Each structure stands twice: as C-alpha cells, then as structure tokens.
PDB file of C-alpha atoms in Angstrom:
ATOM      1  CA  MET A   1     165.421 -48.704 -26.105  1.00  0.00           C
ATOM      2  CA  ASN A   2     168.654 -47.290 -27.005  1.00  0.00           C
ATOM      3  CA  PHE A   3     169.633 -44.802 -28.717  1.00  0.00           C
ATOM      4  CA  GLN A   4     172.002 -42.702 -31.067  1.00  0.00           C
ATOM      5  CA  TRP A   5     172.231 -39.883 -32.258  1.00  0.00           C
ATOM      6  CA  TYR A   6     175.787 -39.566 -33.595  1.00  0.00           C
ATOM      7  CA  PRO A   7     176.005 -34.848 -34.104  1.00  0.00           C
ATOM      8  CA  GLY A   8     177.910 -34.245 -38.080  1.00  0.00           C
ATOM      9  CA  HIS A   9     180.731 -31.175 -36.975  1.00  0.00           C
ATOM     10  CA  MET A  10     180.733 -31.124 -33.542  1.00  0.00           C
ATOM     11  CA  THR A  11     183.428 -29.078 -33.515  1.00  0.00           C
ATOM     12  CA  LYS A  12     183.007 -27.201 -36.157  1.00  0.00           C
ATOM     13  CA  ALA A  13     180.163 -25.754 -35.687  1.00  0.00           C
ATOM     14  CA  LYS A  14     181.430 -25.785 -31.582  1.00  0.00           C
ATOM     15  CA  ARG A  15     183.591 -23.751 -32.730  1.00  0.00           C
ATOM     16  CA  GLN A  16     182.043 -21.131 -34.750  1.00  0.00           C
ATOM     17  CA  MET A  17     179.449 -20.473 -32.461  1.00  0.00           C
ATOM     18  CA  GLN A  18     182.287 -19.254 -29.687  1.00  0.00           C
ATOM     19  CA  GLU A  19     183.764 -17.026 -32.507  1.00  0.00           C
ATOM     20  CA  ASP A  20     179.860 -16.002 -33.642  1.00  0.00           C
ATOM     21  CA  MET A  21     178.913 -15.432 -29.565  1.00  0.00           C
ATOM     22  CA  LYS A  22     181.254 -12.676 -29.872  1.00  0.00           C
ATOM     23  CA  LEU A  23     179.594 -10.625 -32.001  1.00  0.00           C
ATOM     24  CA  ILE A  24     176.392 -10.888 -30.896  1.00  0.00           C
ATOM     25  CA  ASP A  25     174.210  -8.878 -27.787  1.00  0.00           C
ATOM     26  CA  LEU A  26     171.832 -11.839 -26.835  1.00  0.00           C
ATOM     27  CA  VAL A  27     170.579 -15.290 -26.833  1.00  0.00           C
ATOM     28  CA  ILE A  28     167.562 -16.693 -28.530  1.00  0.00           C
ATOM     29  CA  GLU A  29     167.358 -20.472 -27.695  1.00  0.00           C
ATOM     30  CA  LEU A  30     164.670 -22.791 -28.951  1.00  0.00           C
ATOM     31  CA  VAL A  31     163.639 -25.894 -27.191  1.00  0.00           C
ATOM     32  CA  ASP A  32     160.062 -27.589 -27.987  1.00  0.00           C
ATOM     33  CA  ALA A  33     158.042 -27.265 -25.189  1.00  0.00           C
ATOM     34  CA  ARG A  34     156.738 -31.440 -24.913  1.00  0.00           C
ATOM     35  CA  ILE A  35     159.839 -31.559 -23.520  1.00  0.00           C
ATOM     36  CA  PRO A  36     162.017 -27.970 -22.605  1.00  0.00           C
ATOM     37  CA  LEU A  37     165.363 -29.773 -20.520  1.00  0.00           C
ATOM     38  CA  SER A  38     165.640 -32.219 -22.779  1.00  0.00           C
ATOM     39  CA  SER A  39     165.372 -30.523 -26.354  1.00  0.00           C
ATOM     40  CA  ARG A  40     168.032 -27.796 -24.593  1.00  0.00           C
ATOM     41  CA  ASN A  41     171.387 -28.005 -25.962  1.00  0.00           C
ATOM     42  CA  PRO A  42     173.766 -28.611 -22.938  1.00  0.00           C
ATOM     43  CA  ASP A  43     176.458 -26.140 -24.596  1.00  0.00           C
ATOM     44  CA  ILE A  44     174.588 -23.385 -24.681  1.00  0.00           C
ATOM     45  CA  ASP A  45     174.729 -22.297 -21.146  1.00  0.00           C
ATOM     46  CA  ASP A  46     178.413 -22.836 -21.374  1.00  0.00           C
ATOM     47  CA  LEU A  47     178.725 -21.078 -24.629  1.00  0.00           C
ATOM     48  CA  GLY A  48     176.920 -18.146 -24.375  1.00  0.00           C
ATOM     49  CA  LYS A  49     176.830 -17.005 -20.460  1.00  0.00           C
ATOM     50  CA  GLN A  50     177.650 -14.094 -20.144  1.00  0.00           C
ATOM     51  CA  LYS A  51     174.981 -12.882 -22.114  1.00  0.00           C
ATOM     52  CA  ALA A  52     171.595 -11.532 -22.395  1.00  0.00           C
ATOM     53  CA  ARG A  53     169.742 -15.067 -22.286  1.00  0.00           C
ATOM     54  CA  LEU A  54     165.854 -15.533 -23.962  1.00  0.00           C
ATOM     55  CA  ILE A  55     164.120 -19.333 -24.803  1.00  0.00           C
ATOM     56  CA  LEU A  56     161.243 -19.484 -26.323  1.00  0.00           C
ATOM     57  CA  MET A  57     158.917 -22.194 -25.902  1.00  0.00           C
ATOM     58  CA  ASN A  58     158.366 -23.786 -29.531  1.00  0.00           C
ATOM     59  CA  LYS A  59     154.883 -25.883 -29.940  1.00  0.00           C
ATOM     60  CA  ALA A  60     153.255 -24.185 -26.903  1.00  0.00           C
ATOM     61  CA  ASP A  61     150.017 -25.516 -28.399  1.00  0.00           C
ATOM     62  CA  LEU A  62     150.616 -28.880 -27.822  1.00  0.00           C
ATOM     63  CA  ALA A  63     151.628 -28.974 -24.594  1.00  0.00           C
ATOM     64  CA  ASP A  64     149.847 -29.060 -21.584  1.00  0.00           C
ATOM     65  CA  GLU A  65     149.012 -25.118 -20.702  1.00  0.00           C
ATOM     66  CA  GLY A  66     149.990 -26.194 -16.495  1.00  0.00           C
ATOM     67  CA  GLN A  67     152.972 -27.804 -17.338  1.00  0.00           C
ATOM     68  CA  ASN A  68     153.486 -24.375 -20.068  1.00  0.00           C
ATOM     69  CA  LYS A  69     153.069 -21.764 -17.716  1.00  0.00           C
ATOM     70  CA  ALA A  70     155.542 -24.807 -14.603  1.00  0.00           C
ATOM     71  CA  TRP A  71     158.221 -24.804 -17.228  1.00  0.00           C
ATOM     72  CA  ALA A  72     158.618 -20.274 -17.308  1.00  0.00           C
ATOM     73  CA  SER A  73     158.384 -20.472 -14.362  1.00  0.00           C
ATOM     74  CA  TYR A  74     161.351 -22.630 -13.706  1.00  0.00           C
ATOM     75  CA  PHE A  75     163.462 -21.134 -16.821  1.00  0.00           C
ATOM     76  CA  LYS A  76     163.491 -17.453 -14.929  1.00  0.00           C
ATOM     77  CA  GLU A  77     164.041 -19.065 -11.305  1.00  0.00           C
ATOM     78  CA  LYS A  78     167.394 -19.653 -13.650  1.00  0.00           C
ATOM     79  CA  GLY A  79     167.717 -16.024 -14.688  1.00  0.00           C
ATOM     80  CA  PHE A  80     165.816 -16.777 -18.638  1.00  0.00           C
ATOM     81  CA  PHE A  81     163.500 -13.693 -20.276  1.00  0.00           C
ATOM     82  CA  VAL A  82     161.138 -15.998 -21.332  1.00  0.00           C
ATOM     83  CA  VAL A  83     158.043 -16.522 -24.186  1.00  0.00           C
ATOM     84  CA  LYS A  84     155.687 -19.479 -24.982  1.00  0.00           C
ATOM     85  CA  LEU A  85     154.474 -19.843 -28.457  1.00  0.00           C
ATOM     86  CA  ASP A  86     153.582 -21.347 -32.053  1.00  0.00           C
ATOM     87  CA  ALA A  87     155.633 -19.669 -34.713  1.00  0.00           C
ATOM     88  CA  ARG A  88     153.007 -21.808 -37.231  1.00  0.00           C
ATOM     89  CA  THR A  89     150.498 -19.978 -36.554  1.00  0.00           C
ATOM     90  CA  LYS A  90     152.207 -16.880 -35.116  1.00  0.00           C
ATOM     91  CA  SER A  91     150.268 -17.105 -31.095  1.00  0.00           C
ATOM     92  CA  GLY A  92     152.993 -15.438 -28.528  1.00  0.00           C
ATOM     93  CA  MET A  93     155.614 -14.080 -31.413  1.00  0.00           C
ATOM     94  CA  LYS A  94     154.351  -9.650 -30.897  1.00  0.00           C
ATOM     95  CA  ALA A  95     155.692 -10.303 -27.188  1.00  0.00           C
ATOM     96  CA  ILE A  96     158.987 -11.053 -27.958  1.00  0.00           C
ATOM     97  CA  SER A  97     160.034  -7.707 -29.407  1.00  0.00           C
ATOM     98  CA  ALA A  98     159.025  -6.142 -26.141  1.00  0.00           C
ATOM     99  CA  VAL A  99     160.603  -9.079 -24.225  1.00  0.00           C
ATOM    100  CA  ILE A 100     163.888  -8.892 -26.261  1.00  0.00           C
ATOM    101  CA  LEU A 101     164.172  -4.953 -25.676  1.00  0.00           C
ATOM    102  CA  GLU A 102     164.112  -5.658 -21.407  1.00  0.00           C
ATOM    103  CA  ALA A 103     166.652  -8.508 -21.612  1.00  0.00           C
ATOM    104  CA  CYS A 104     169.244  -6.584 -22.905  1.00  0.00           C
ATOM    105  CA  LYS A 105     168.639  -3.740 -20.602  1.00  0.00           C
ATOM    106  CA  GLU A 106     172.308  -3.953 -19.676  1.00  0.00           C
ATOM    107  CA  LYS A 107     173.259  -3.154 -23.123  1.00  0.00           C
ATOM    108  CA  PHE A 108     171.380  -0.041 -23.711  1.00  0.00           C
ATOM    109  CA  GLU A 109     172.856   1.182 -20.777  1.00  0.00           C
ATOM    110  CA  ARG A 110     175.606   0.481 -21.774  1.00  0.00           C
ATOM    111  CA  ASP A 111     175.967   1.784 -24.733  1.00  0.00           C
ATOM    112  CA  ARG A 112     173.855   5.072 -23.656  1.00  0.00           C
ATOM    113  CA  ARG A 113     177.075   5.640 -21.357  1.00  0.00           C
ATOM    114  CA  ARG A 114     179.448   5.340 -24.140  1.00  0.00           C
ATOM    115  CA  GLY A 115     177.014   7.467 -26.114  1.00  0.00           C
ATOM    116  CA  ILE A 116     176.482   5.147 -28.899  1.00  0.00           C
ATOM    117  CA  LYS A 117     173.036   5.636 -29.764  1.00  0.00           C
ATOM    118  CA  ASN A 118     170.254   2.910 -31.550  1.00  0.00           C
ATOM    119  CA  ARG A 119     172.314   0.605 -31.438  1.00  0.00           C
ATOM    120  CA  PRO A 120     170.422  -2.606 -32.725  1.00  0.00           C
ATOM    121  CA  VAL A 121     170.529  -5.725 -30.980  1.00  0.00           C
ATOM    122  CA  ARG A 122     172.499  -8.723 -32.391  1.00  0.00           C
ATOM    123  CA  ALA A 123     170.731 -12.205 -32.060  1.00  0.00           C
ATOM    124  CA  MET A 124     171.181 -15.422 -32.681  1.00  0.00           C
ATOM    125  CA  VAL A 125     168.873 -18.103 -32.772  1.00  0.00           C
ATOM    126  CA  VAL A 126     169.644 -21.192 -32.012  1.00  0.00           C
ATOM    127  CA  GLY A 127     167.908 -25.322 -31.301  1.00  0.00           C
ATOM    128  CA  ILE A 128     167.934 -28.568 -31.520  1.00  0.00           C
ATOM    129  CA  PRO A 129     166.546 -29.986 -34.750  1.00  0.00           C
ATOM    130  CA  ASN A 130     162.792 -29.610 -35.575  1.00  0.00           C
ATOM    131  CA  VAL A 131     162.208 -27.514 -32.411  1.00  0.00           C
ATOM    132  CA  GLY A 132     160.809 -24.778 -35.646  1.00  0.00           C
ATOM    133  CA  LYS A 133     164.106 -22.596 -35.467  1.00  0.00           C
ATOM    134  CA  SER A 134     162.971 -21.774 -39.286  1.00  0.00           C
ATOM    135  CA  THR A 135     159.647 -21.054 -38.425  1.00  0.00           C
ATOM    136  CA  PHE A 136     160.777 -18.641 -36.013  1.00  0.00           C
ATOM    137  CA  ILE A 137     162.898 -16.615 -37.358  1.00  0.00           C
ATOM    138  CA  ASN A 138     160.967 -16.722 -41.212  1.00  0.00           C
ATOM    139  CA  THR A 139     157.755 -15.357 -39.519  1.00  0.00           C
ATOM    140  CA  TYR A 140     159.258 -12.927 -36.900  1.00  0.00           C
ATOM    141  CA  ALA A 141     161.494 -11.597 -39.881  1.00  0.00           C
ATOM    142  CA  GLY A 142     157.914 -11.699 -42.040  1.00  0.00           C
ATOM    143  CA  LYS A 143     158.499 -10.188 -45.984  1.00  0.00           C
ATOM    144  CA  ALA A 144     159.778  -7.231 -44.697  1.00  0.00           C
ATOM    145  CA  CYS A 145     162.880  -8.857 -43.916  1.00  0.00           C
ATOM    146  CA  THR A 146     166.103  -6.988 -45.531  1.00  0.00           C
ATOM    147  CA  LYS A 147     169.959  -8.063 -44.952  1.00  0.00           C
ATOM    148  CA  THR A 148     172.246  -5.409 -43.697  1.00  0.00           C
ATOM    149  CA  GLY A 149     175.254  -6.392 -45.021  1.00  0.00           C
ATOM    150  CA  ASN A 150     178.712  -6.832 -43.234  1.00  0.00           C
ATOM    151  CA  LYS A 151     179.042  -5.049 -40.323  1.00  0.00           C
ATOM    152  CA  PRO A 152     183.138  -4.317 -39.338  1.00  0.00           C
ATOM    153  CA  GLY A 153     184.476  -6.175 -37.360  1.00  0.00           C
ATOM    154  CA  VAL A 154     183.377  -9.274 -38.895  1.00  0.00           C
ATOM    155  CA  THR A 155     183.974 -12.238 -40.770  1.00  0.00           C
ATOM    156  CA  LYS A 156     183.843 -11.666 -44.604  1.00  0.00           C
ATOM    157  CA  GLY A 157     180.727 -13.539 -45.820  1.00  0.00           C
ATOM    158  CA  LYS A 158     178.793 -12.749 -42.024  1.00  0.00           C
ATOM    159  CA  GLN A 159     175.456 -11.737 -43.325  1.00  0.00           C
ATOM    160  CA  TRP A 160     172.525  -9.659 -40.783  1.00  0.00           C
ATOM    161  CA  ILE A 161     169.341  -9.435 -41.024  1.00  0.00           C
ATOM    162  CA  ARG A 162     167.623  -6.751 -40.322  1.00  0.00           C
ATOM    163  CA  LEU A 163     164.738  -7.611 -38.035  1.00  0.00           C
ATOM    164  CA  ASN A 164     163.156  -4.308 -37.396  1.00  0.00           C
ATOM    165  CA  LYS A 165     164.966  -0.840 -36.371  1.00  0.00           C
ATOM    166  CA  ASN A 166     166.003  -2.491 -32.888  1.00  0.00           C
ATOM    167  CA  VAL A 167     166.996  -6.425 -33.206  1.00  0.00           C
ATOM    168  CA  GLU A 168     169.264  -7.307 -35.958  1.00  0.00           C
ATOM    169  CA  LEU A 169     169.803 -11.544 -36.656  1.00  0.00           C
ATOM    170  CA  LEU A 170     172.774 -13.662 -37.867  1.00  0.00           C
ATOM    171  CA  ASP A 171     171.335 -16.074 -40.509  1.00  0.00           C
ATOM    172  CA  THR A 172     173.976 -18.354 -39.951  1.00  0.00           C
ATOM    173  CA  PRO A 173     174.385 -18.739 -35.999  1.00  0.00           C
ATOM    174  CA  GLY A 174     175.957 -21.909 -35.778  1.00  0.00           C
ATOM    175  CA  ILE A 175     173.716 -24.505 -34.589  1.00  0.00           C
ATOM    176  CA  LEU A 176     175.182 -27.101 -32.114  1.00  0.00           C
ATOM    177  CA  TRP A 177     173.774 -30.442 -31.391  1.00  0.00           C
ATOM    178  CA  PRO A 178     173.339 -31.766 -28.126  1.00  0.00           C
ATOM    179  CA  LYS A 179     175.119 -34.553 -26.509  1.00  0.00           C
ATOM    180  CA  PHE A 180     172.489 -36.898 -24.160  1.00  0.00           C
ATOM    181  CA  GLU A 181     173.944 -40.066 -22.459  1.00  0.00           C
ATOM    182  CA  ASP A 182     170.666 -39.834 -20.297  1.00  0.00           C
ATOM    183  CA  GLN A 183     168.884 -42.699 -22.963  1.00  0.00           C
ATOM    184  CA  ARG A 184     165.680 -40.634 -21.882  1.00  0.00           C
ATOM    185  CA  VAL A 185     166.555 -37.631 -23.157  1.00  0.00           C
ATOM    186  CA  GLY A 186     166.892 -39.882 -26.760  1.00  0.00           C
ATOM    187  CA  LEU A 187     163.348 -41.276 -26.000  1.00  0.00           C
ATOM    188  CA  PHE A 188     162.196 -37.541 -26.087  1.00  0.00           C
ATOM    189  CA  LEU A 189     163.892 -36.682 -28.511  1.00  0.00           C
ATOM    190  CA  ALA A 190     163.093 -39.807 -31.398  1.00  0.00           C
ATOM    191  CA  LEU A 191     159.621 -38.739 -30.314  1.00  0.00           C
ATOM    192  CA  ILE A 192     158.669 -35.494 -31.157  1.00  0.00           C
ATOM    193  CA  GLY A 193     161.017 -36.197 -34.098  1.00  0.00           C
ATOM    194  CA  SER A 194     163.822 -34.936 -34.058  1.00  0.00           C
ATOM    195  CA  ILE A 195     165.860 -38.210 -34.336  1.00  0.00           C
ATOM    196  CA  LYS A 196     164.634 -39.637 -38.002  1.00  0.00           C
ATOM    197  CA  ASP A 197     162.381 -41.981 -37.604  1.00  0.00           C
ATOM    198  CA  GLU A 198     164.438 -44.367 -40.318  1.00  0.00           C
ATOM    199  CA  ILE A 199     167.480 -45.261 -37.568  1.00  0.00           C
ATOM    200  CA  LEU A 200     163.817 -46.237 -35.227  1.00  0.00           C
ATOM    201  CA  ASN A 201     161.745 -49.357 -34.068  1.00  0.00           C
ATOM    202  CA  ILE A 202     158.406 -47.309 -34.341  1.00  0.00           C
ATOM    203  CA  ASP A 203     156.424 -50.752 -32.563  1.00  0.00           C
ATOM    204  CA  ASP A 204     158.884 -49.835 -29.419  1.00  0.00           C
ATOM    205  CA  LEU A 205     158.410 -46.413 -29.231  1.00  0.00           C
ATOM    206  CA  SER A 206     154.801 -46.324 -29.591  1.00  0.00           C
ATOM    207  CA  LEU A 207     155.449 -49.042 -26.546  1.00  0.00           C
ATOM    208  CA  GLU A 208     157.593 -46.006 -24.003  1.00  0.00           C
ATOM    209  CA  LEU A 209     155.095 -43.308 -25.510  1.00  0.00           C
ATOM    210  CA  ILE A 210     152.563 -45.497 -24.395  1.00  0.00           C
ATOM    211  CA  ALA A 211     153.353 -46.810 -20.884  1.00  0.00           C
ATOM    212  CA  ILE A 212     154.551 -43.067 -20.370  1.00  0.00           C
ATOM    213  CA  LEU A 213     150.548 -41.367 -20.709  1.00  0.00           C
ATOM    214  CA  GLN A 214     149.593 -43.833 -19.141  1.00  0.00           C
ATOM    215  CA  ALA A 215     151.300 -43.052 -15.910  1.00  0.00           C
ATOM    216  CA  LYS A 216     150.790 -38.614 -16.261  1.00  0.00           C
ATOM    217  CA  TYR A 217     147.871 -38.723 -18.419  1.00  0.00           C
ATOM    218  CA  PRO A 218     145.570 -41.736 -17.339  1.00  0.00           C
ATOM    219  CA  GLY A 219     142.480 -42.081 -19.076  1.00  0.00           C
ATOM    220  CA  LEU A 220     143.559 -39.826 -22.537  1.00  0.00           C
ATOM    221  CA  LEU A 221     144.101 -43.195 -24.680  1.00  0.00           C
ATOM    222  CA  ALA A 222     141.403 -44.655 -22.911  1.00  0.00           C
ATOM    223  CA  LEU A 223     139.019 -40.986 -24.053  1.00  0.00           C
ATOM    224  CA  ARG A 224     140.720 -41.707 -27.862  1.00  0.00           C
ATOM    225  CA  TYR A 225     140.642 -45.125 -29.290  1.00  0.00           C
ATOM    226  CA  GLU A 226     137.927 -46.249 -26.316  1.00  0.00           C
ATOM    227  CA  VAL A 227     139.883 -48.807 -25.366  1.00  0.00           C
ATOM    228  CA  SER A 228     140.494 -49.727 -21.513  1.00  0.00           C
ATOM    229  CA  GLU A 229     143.870 -48.652 -19.737  1.00  0.00           C
ATOM    230  CA  ASP A 230     144.052 -51.717 -17.799  1.00  0.00           C
ATOM    231  CA  TYR A 231     146.602 -53.778 -19.942  1.00  0.00           C
ATOM    232  CA  THR A 232     150.679 -53.426 -20.249  1.00  0.00           C
ATOM    233  CA  PRO A 233     151.622 -51.031 -23.238  1.00  0.00           C
ATOM    234  CA  ALA A 234     152.393 -54.393 -25.950  1.00  0.00           C
ATOM    235  CA  GLU A 235     148.722 -55.457 -24.537  1.00  0.00           C
ATOM    236  CA  LEU A 236     146.502 -51.520 -25.669  1.00  0.00           C
ATOM    237  CA  LEU A 237     148.696 -51.152 -28.903  1.00  0.00           C
ATOM    238  CA  GLY A 238     146.683 -54.369 -29.734  1.00  0.00           C
ATOM    239  CA  LYS A 239     143.500 -52.627 -28.381  1.00  0.00           C
ATOM    240  CA  ILE A 240     144.033 -49.765 -29.709  1.00  0.00           C
ATOM    241  CA  ALA A 241     144.347 -51.745 -33.291  1.00  0.00           C
ATOM    242  CA  GLN A 242     141.911 -52.971 -33.616  1.00  0.00           C
ATOM    243  CA  ASN A 243     139.784 -50.671 -32.296  1.00  0.00           C
ATOM    244  CA  ARG A 244     142.122 -48.678 -35.356  1.00  0.00           C
ATOM    245  CA  ASN A 245     141.160 -51.053 -38.311  1.00  0.00           C
ATOM    246  CA  CYS A 246     144.684 -51.856 -38.132  1.00  0.00           C
ATOM    247  CA  ILE A 247     144.786 -54.440 -39.290  1.00  0.00           C
ATOM    248  CA  LYS A 248     147.180 -57.323 -41.857  1.00  0.00           C
ATOM    249  CA  LYS A 249     145.512 -58.974 -44.618  1.00  0.00           C
ATOM    250  CA  GLY A 250     144.186 -62.766 -43.056  1.00  0.00           C
ATOM    251  CA  GLY A 251     142.968 -60.847 -39.872  1.00  0.00           C
ATOM    252  CA  GLU A 252     147.144 -60.363 -38.009  1.00  0.00           C
ATOM    253  CA  LEU A 253     147.054 -57.228 -36.067  1.00  0.00           C
ATOM    254  CA  ASP A 254     148.977 -55.096 -37.552  1.00  0.00           C
ATOM    255  CA  TYR A 255     150.944 -53.527 -34.716  1.00  0.00           C
ATOM    256  CA  GLY A 256     153.583 -51.603 -36.883  1.00  0.00           C
ATOM    257  CA  LYS A 257     150.351 -49.150 -38.392  1.00  0.00           C
ATOM    258  CA  ALA A 258     148.417 -48.765 -34.894  1.00  0.00           C
ATOM    259  CA  ALA A 259     152.025 -47.943 -33.463  1.00  0.00           C
ATOM    260  CA  ALA A 260     153.570 -44.801 -36.319  1.00  0.00           C
ATOM    261  CA  LEU A 261     149.405 -43.584 -35.677  1.00  0.00           C
ATOM    262  CA  VAL A 262     149.630 -43.649 -32.601  1.00  0.00           C
ATOM    263  CA  VAL A 263     153.193 -41.920 -32.633  1.00  0.00           C
ATOM    264  CA  ASP A 264     151.674 -39.982 -35.236  1.00  0.00           C
ATOM    265  CA  GLU A 265     148.770 -38.679 -33.416  1.00  0.00           C
ATOM    266  CA  PHE A 266     151.735 -37.732 -30.074  1.00  0.00           C
ATOM    267  CA  ARG A 267     153.595 -35.620 -32.384  1.00  0.00           C
ATOM    268  CA  SER A 268     150.340 -33.750 -34.351  1.00  0.00           C
ATOM    269  CA  GLY A 269     148.071 -33.192 -30.989  1.00  0.00           C
ATOM    270  CA  ARG A 270     144.978 -35.176 -31.943  1.00  0.00           C
ATOM    271  CA  LEU A 271     145.923 -36.894 -28.865  1.00  0.00           C
ATOM    272  CA  GLY A 272     145.505 -34.005 -27.039  1.00  0.00           C
ATOM    273  CA  LYS A 273     148.765 -31.234 -25.070  1.00  0.00           C
ATOM    274  CA  ILE A 274     150.773 -33.076 -23.742  1.00  0.00           C
ATOM    275  CA  THR A 275     154.455 -32.707 -22.316  1.00  0.00           C
ATOM    276  CA  LEU A 276     156.221 -35.477 -21.456  1.00  0.00           C
ATOM    277  CA  GLU A 277     158.692 -34.142 -19.356  1.00  0.00           C
ATOM    278  CA  PHE A 278     157.244 -32.579 -16.113  1.00  0.00           C
ATOM    279  CA  PRO A 279     159.476 -29.901 -14.037  1.00  0.00           C
ATOM    280  CA  GLY A 280     161.595 -31.243 -10.983  1.00  0.00           C
ATOM    281  CA  GLU A 281     161.406 -34.529 -11.842  1.00  0.00           C
TER     282      GLU A 281
END
C-alpha cells in the first residue's frame, strides 16, 4: 500500500518558520504518542537547533503507557525536555509551565547578565496535522488568553498571545509539513488520521493495522472481537465482520464496514492503549 502526501506551500511555510525562529526562545513540538517518531517533523531539528526544545507527547491516554515511558526516556537522552499529556482532558497540562521555565534557564541567565528583568519566554508551537496543536493552544491559553500586540522588530501584523506572566506564544506559527520516503511513516500517519481518509483505501489500511496488532499486541483483537487470531489479516477481518454483524444485503460479508470499524476503534482508543512504533526498531 503506497502513501502519497503532497504538502501544501512547503517553501513558504519553511521560509516563514525560519524567520519566526529568530524571534523565539523555545520550540514546543507536539507529537502523537502512538507514533512519536513518525509524527515528528523531520525539518524541525535543523530549523530549531539553536533553541530550547520541548516535545509534548499528546494523546498519551491512547498510547501504551510502557511505551510512553520508553519514548520519554528516548527523547530526553537526545536532549529534549518531554511532557506526556492529553490536551483534551487537560491531563499533564499543569506540568508544562514548570518544564518551560526549566528548558529556558539559559535564556533567563542571559537576560540576567544583560540586566533584562521579567522578559517572558517566547515560544512557537509546531506539529503535523491531527496531533492536537490547536487543542493544546486553546487549553493552555484558556479563557484569559490575551494578545499582547506587535513587538519591536516583529513583522507588522504578527501577534503574540500572553499565556501567563512567564510565557508568550506566537499565534501564527509556521506549520511545516513532513516529507517522507519511508512508506511505514506514511502508513502510521494514515492510521492516526493525519492523512485524509478520502484518498486512502481503508480496507487495505485495516489489514495493515491488523498485522501490526497481531505482531505487537497478540490477543488484543481476540479479546475485543471474540475471534481467534490464527488467521491471515484478511481472514481475520472476515471473522470480525461476522462477529460484528457487518453483513450486506443477501448475506455477503461487508468487509468495508468491518475495516472502517477496526480503524475507528483504534483511533478512538476503544481497541485499547496502543503504540504502533517502539524505540529502537
């Protein structure tokens, strides 16, 4: 199954991000905890290499907690600050402000040496589609969110949101879409919903998911759908269709309906807490 994803306005977005990097102290990068590596933007490390870095593992409630811990350790070993969270329920949000201050200790020390007092951290949030960036910004900012207006040296019209006395957020972050050549990355992005379903074959997508679950979470499908897993993914999908009454008129199995069911139940967490990629693979 081949995945093609044609990013829109790549050059413009990258140029905008390069300009905005000059104005900020911290890059806050959201990833999907179910695919922490594949949901990372491959160009961010280069663009933000001189900045403090915070990775937010969003949707951690949908991921395998053991793998959440393993991935947090993986990123910390590479020099990132890390917070696991669920922006929808606000789980983990309280820890973010303290981690931001810790990540920007060098910035505060530079300010102190220059005689600059109480200048808030300026942060940019980045993330691929469907990792919950907007939800995070809205949840973190809350109802007290206020725009602080144009700053000296900032392109006219660029606005900053004062999140609290210590943090300001650029509300027009340049979003840089990832390019991928590894089809596994495309598969994972499709499974979490970052690629439009309209351009995908959901039947094939479900078979890929079933194969992954059989290998990494044996017994999970059997428990959820009351089926034996001693089948090929295609045969197993048929068994799921039978057990979930996915039947067309005339008694024919509705594989398409069963496929959509499996993919939807993975995305919503009803299948269980699942991480698709593990560190070191």
